[in-house]
Short mmCIF file of the C-alpha atoms (twelve columns), coordinates in Angstrom:
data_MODEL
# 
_entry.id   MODEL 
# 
loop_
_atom_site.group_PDB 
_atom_site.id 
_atom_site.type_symbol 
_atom_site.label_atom_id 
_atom_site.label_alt_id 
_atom_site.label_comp_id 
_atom_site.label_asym_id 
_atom_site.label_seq_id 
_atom_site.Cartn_x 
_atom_site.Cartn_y 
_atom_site.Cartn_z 
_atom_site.pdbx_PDB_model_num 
ATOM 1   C CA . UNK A 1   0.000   0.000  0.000  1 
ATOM 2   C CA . UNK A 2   1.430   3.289  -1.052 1 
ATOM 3   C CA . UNK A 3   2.040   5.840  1.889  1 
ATOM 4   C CA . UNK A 4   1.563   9.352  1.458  1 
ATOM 5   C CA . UNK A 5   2.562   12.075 4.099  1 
ATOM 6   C CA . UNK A 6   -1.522  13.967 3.836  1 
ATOM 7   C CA . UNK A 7   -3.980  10.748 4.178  1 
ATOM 8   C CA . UNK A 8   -6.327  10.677 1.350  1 
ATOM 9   C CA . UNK A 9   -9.973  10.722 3.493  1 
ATOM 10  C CA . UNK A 10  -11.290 8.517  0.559  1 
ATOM 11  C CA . UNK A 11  -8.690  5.180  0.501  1 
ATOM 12  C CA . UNK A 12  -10.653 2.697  2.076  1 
ATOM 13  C CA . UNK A 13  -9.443  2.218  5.622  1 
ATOM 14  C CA . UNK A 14  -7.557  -1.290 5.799  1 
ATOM 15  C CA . UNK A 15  -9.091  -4.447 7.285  1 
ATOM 16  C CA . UNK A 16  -7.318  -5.408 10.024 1 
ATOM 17  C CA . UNK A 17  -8.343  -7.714 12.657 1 
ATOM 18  C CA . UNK A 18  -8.444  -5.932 16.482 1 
ATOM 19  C CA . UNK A 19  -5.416  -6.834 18.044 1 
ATOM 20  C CA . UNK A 20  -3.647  -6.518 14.154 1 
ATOM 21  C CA . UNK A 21  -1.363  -3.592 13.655 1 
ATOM 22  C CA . UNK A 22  -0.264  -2.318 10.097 1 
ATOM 23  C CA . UNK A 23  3.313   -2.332 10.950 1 
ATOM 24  C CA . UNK A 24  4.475   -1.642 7.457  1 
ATOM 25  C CA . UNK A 25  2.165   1.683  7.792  1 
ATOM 26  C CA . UNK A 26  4.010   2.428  11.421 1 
ATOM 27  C CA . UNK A 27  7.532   2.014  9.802  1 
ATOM 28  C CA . UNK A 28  6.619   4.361  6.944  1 
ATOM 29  C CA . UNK A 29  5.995   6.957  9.758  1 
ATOM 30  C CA . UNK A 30  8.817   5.925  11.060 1 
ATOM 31  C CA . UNK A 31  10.914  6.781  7.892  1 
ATOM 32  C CA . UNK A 32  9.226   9.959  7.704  1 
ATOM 33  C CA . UNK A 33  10.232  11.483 10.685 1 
ATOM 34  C CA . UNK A 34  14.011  10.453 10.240 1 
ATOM 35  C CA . UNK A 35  14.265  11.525 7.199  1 
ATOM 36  C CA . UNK A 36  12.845  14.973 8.003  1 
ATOM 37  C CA . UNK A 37  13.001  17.453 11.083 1 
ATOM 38  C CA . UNK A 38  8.969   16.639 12.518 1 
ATOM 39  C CA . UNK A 39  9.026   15.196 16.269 1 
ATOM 40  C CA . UNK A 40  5.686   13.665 15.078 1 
ATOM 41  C CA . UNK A 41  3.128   12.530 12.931 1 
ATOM 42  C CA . UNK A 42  -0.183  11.092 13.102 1 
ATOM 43  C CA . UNK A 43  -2.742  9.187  10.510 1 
ATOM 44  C CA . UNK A 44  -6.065  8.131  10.701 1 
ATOM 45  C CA . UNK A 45  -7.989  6.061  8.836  1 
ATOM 46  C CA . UNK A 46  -11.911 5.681  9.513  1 
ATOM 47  C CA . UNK A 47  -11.150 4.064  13.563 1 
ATOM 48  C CA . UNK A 48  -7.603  3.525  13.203 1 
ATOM 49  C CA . UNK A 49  -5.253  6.179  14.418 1 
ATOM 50  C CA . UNK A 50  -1.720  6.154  14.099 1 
ATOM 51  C CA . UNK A 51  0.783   8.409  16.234 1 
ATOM 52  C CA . UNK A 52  4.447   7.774  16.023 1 
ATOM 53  C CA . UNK A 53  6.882   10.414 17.489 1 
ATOM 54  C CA . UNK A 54  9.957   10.849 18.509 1 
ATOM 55  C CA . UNK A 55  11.496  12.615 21.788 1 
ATOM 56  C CA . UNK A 56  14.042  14.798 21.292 1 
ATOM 57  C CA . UNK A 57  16.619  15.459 23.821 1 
ATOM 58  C CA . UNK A 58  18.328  18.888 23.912 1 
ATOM 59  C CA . UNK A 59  21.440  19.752 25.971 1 
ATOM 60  C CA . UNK A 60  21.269  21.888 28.760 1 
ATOM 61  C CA . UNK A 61  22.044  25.501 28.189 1 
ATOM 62  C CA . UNK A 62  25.809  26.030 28.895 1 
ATOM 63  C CA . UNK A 63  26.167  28.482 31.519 1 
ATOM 64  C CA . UNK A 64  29.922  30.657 31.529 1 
ATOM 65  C CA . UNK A 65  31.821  32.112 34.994 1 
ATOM 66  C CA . UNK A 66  34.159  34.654 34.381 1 
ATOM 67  C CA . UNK A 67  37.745  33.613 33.969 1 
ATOM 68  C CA . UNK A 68  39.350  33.692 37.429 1 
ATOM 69  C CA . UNK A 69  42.243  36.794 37.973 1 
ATOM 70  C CA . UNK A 70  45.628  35.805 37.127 1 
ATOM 71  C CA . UNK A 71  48.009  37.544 39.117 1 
ATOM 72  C CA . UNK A 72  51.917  37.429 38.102 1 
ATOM 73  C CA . UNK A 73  54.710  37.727 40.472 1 
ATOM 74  C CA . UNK A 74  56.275  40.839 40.014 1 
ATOM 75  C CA . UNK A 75  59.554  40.475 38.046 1 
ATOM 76  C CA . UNK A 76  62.433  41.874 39.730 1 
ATOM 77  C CA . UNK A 77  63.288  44.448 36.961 1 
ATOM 78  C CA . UNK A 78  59.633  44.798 35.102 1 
ATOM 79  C CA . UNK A 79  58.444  47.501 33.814 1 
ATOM 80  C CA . UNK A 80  56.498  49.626 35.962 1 
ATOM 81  C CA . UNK A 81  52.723  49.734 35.015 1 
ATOM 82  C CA . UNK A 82  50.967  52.197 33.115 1 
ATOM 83  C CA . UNK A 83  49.828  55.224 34.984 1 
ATOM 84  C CA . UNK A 84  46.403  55.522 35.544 1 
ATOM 85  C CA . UNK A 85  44.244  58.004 34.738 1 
ATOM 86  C CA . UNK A 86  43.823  61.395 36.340 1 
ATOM 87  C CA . UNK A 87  40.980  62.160 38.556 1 
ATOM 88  C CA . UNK A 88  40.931  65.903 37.349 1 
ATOM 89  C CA . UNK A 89  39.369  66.208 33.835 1 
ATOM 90  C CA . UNK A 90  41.842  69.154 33.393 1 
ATOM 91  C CA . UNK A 91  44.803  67.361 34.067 1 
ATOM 92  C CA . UNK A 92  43.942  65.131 31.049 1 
ATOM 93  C CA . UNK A 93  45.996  66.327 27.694 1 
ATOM 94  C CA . UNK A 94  45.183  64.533 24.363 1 
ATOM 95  C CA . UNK A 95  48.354  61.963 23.816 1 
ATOM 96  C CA . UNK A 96  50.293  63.115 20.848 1 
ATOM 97  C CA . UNK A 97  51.655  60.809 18.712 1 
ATOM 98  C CA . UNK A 98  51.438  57.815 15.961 1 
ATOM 99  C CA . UNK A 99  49.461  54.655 18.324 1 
ATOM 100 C CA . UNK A 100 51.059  51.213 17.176 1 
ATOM 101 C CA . UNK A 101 48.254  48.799 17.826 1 
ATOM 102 C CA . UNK A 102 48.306  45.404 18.772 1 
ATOM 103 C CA . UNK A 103 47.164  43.626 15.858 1 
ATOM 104 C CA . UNK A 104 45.715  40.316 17.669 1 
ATOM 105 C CA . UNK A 105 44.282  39.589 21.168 1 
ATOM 106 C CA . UNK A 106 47.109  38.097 23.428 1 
ATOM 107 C CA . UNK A 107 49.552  38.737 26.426 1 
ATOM 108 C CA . UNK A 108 52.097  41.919 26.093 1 
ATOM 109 C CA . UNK A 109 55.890  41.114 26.499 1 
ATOM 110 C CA . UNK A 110 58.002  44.361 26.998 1 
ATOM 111 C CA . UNK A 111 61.311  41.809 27.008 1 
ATOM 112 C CA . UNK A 112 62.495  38.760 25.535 1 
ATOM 113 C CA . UNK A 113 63.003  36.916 29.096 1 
ATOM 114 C CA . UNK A 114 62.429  37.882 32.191 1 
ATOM 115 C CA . UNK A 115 66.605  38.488 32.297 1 
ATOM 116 C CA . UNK A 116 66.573  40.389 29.502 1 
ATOM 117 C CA . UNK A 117 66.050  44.425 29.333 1 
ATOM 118 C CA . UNK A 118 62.727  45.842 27.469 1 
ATOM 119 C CA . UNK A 119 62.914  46.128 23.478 1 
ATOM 120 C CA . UNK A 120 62.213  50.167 24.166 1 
ATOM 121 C CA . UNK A 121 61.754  52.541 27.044 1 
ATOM 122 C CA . UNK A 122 60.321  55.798 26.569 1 
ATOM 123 C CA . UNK A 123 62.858  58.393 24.771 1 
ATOM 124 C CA . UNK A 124 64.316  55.623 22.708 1 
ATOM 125 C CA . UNK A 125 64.770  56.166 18.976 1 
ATOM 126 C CA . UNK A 126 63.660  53.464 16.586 1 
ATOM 127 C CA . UNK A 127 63.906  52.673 13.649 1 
ATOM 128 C CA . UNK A 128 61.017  51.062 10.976 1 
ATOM 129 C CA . UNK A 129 60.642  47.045 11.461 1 
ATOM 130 C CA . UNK A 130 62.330  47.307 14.831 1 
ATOM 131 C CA . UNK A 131 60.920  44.820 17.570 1 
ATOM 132 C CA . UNK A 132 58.829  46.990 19.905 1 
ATOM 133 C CA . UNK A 133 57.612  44.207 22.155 1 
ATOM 134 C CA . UNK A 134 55.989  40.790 22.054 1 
ATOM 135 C CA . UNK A 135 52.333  40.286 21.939 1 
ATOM 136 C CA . UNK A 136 52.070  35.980 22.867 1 
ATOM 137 C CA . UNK A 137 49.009  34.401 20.924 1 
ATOM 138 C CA . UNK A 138 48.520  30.786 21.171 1 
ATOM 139 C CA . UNK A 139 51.969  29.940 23.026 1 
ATOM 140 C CA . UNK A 140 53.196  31.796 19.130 1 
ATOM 141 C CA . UNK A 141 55.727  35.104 20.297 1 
ATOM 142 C CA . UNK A 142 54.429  37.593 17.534 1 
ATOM 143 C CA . UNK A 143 56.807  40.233 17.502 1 
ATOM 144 C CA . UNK A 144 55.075  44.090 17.148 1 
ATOM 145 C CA . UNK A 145 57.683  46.135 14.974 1 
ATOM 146 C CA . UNK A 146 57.680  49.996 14.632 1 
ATOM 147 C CA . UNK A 147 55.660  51.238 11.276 1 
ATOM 148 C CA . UNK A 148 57.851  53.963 10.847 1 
ATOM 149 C CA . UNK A 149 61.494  55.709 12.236 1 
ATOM 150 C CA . UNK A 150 60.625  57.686 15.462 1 
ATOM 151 C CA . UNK A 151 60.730  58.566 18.937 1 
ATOM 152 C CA . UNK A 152 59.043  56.196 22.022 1 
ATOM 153 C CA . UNK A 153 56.689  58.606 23.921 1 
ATOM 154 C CA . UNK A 154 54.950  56.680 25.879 1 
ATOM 155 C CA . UNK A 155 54.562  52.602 26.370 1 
ATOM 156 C CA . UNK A 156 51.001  52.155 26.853 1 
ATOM 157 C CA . UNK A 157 51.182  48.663 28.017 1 
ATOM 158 C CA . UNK A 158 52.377  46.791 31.154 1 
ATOM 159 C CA . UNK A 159 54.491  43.664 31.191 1 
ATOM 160 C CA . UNK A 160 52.471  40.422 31.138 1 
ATOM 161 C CA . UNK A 161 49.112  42.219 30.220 1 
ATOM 162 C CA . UNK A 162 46.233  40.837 28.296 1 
ATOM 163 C CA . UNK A 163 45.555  43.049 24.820 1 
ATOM 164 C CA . UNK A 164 42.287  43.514 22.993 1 
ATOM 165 C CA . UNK A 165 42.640  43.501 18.816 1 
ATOM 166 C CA . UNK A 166 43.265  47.309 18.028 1 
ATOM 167 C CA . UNK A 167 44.596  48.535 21.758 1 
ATOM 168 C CA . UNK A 168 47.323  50.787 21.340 1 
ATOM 169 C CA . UNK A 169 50.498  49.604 22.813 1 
ATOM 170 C CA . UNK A 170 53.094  52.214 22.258 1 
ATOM 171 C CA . UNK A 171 53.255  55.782 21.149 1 
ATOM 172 C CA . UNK A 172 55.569  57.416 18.968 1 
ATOM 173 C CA . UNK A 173 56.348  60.991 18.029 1 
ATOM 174 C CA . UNK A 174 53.935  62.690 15.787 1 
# 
């Protein structure tokens, strides 16, 4: 017997004895539903009536905590950590100067090692490519080099900070 998906009111319903099921008919439902995305379906046929369905199980909704603080030891010879900013609005002065921003999200490296001194300080002359500082990504050192000759005016960044894509890290000379 063909199966159709909309039963046709007028195909005679089938003869079946009382305790007879059509079990052809129930694995055609069967089909139907894995082989599309319904959770049910149901036929009827003059007093038969068919229901097959499947439960579907869904995962329970994931639910995030903030990352817990890191804090670092303090290196014996790290960089001191970006000043903060003024309470008086009158003390603040627009920064002047070429930002070089950090280009990925990571964690800021002013040296090479912990031994070693910083790439820059402020007042230092660079020169285009020079190494800048480190910005780690993926246990991968990426090292940030200067866009252009210049002077260091300010290091925006502390050692062993987390960066956002696009946060300036150093500025240089306008």
């Amino acid at each position: 017997m063909p199966l159709s998906k909309t039963p046709d009111s007028k195909t005679p319903a089938p003869k079946l004895k009382n305790d007879e099921i059509d079990t052809a008919l129930v694995r055609g439902l069967a089909d139907i539903l894995n082989d599309t995305d319904l959770t049910e379906i149901e036929v009827e046929r003059g007093d038969l009536k068919i229901r097959v369905a499947r439960e579907i199980t869904m995962a329970a909704p994931l639910q995030y905590a903030p990352a817990p603080a890191v804090h670092a030891a303090p290196a014996a010879h790290a960089a001191p950590a970006p000043a903060s900013m003024p309470s008086d609005p009158a003390a603040i002065v627009a920064k002047q100067g070429e930002e070089v921003k950090s280009p990925m999200v990571g964690t800021v490296y002013l040296q090479a090692s912990p031994e070693a001194p910083p790439f820059i300080s402020v007042g230092d002359k660079v020169k285009k490519g020079q190494t800048l500082l480190i910005v780690e990504a993926m246990k991968t050192m990426n090292p940030i080099q200067a866009p252009r000759d210049g002077v260091v005016v300010e290091v925006l960044v502390g050692d062993a900070q987390p960066v956002e894509f696009g946060e300036p890290l150093v500025l240089l000379e306008a």
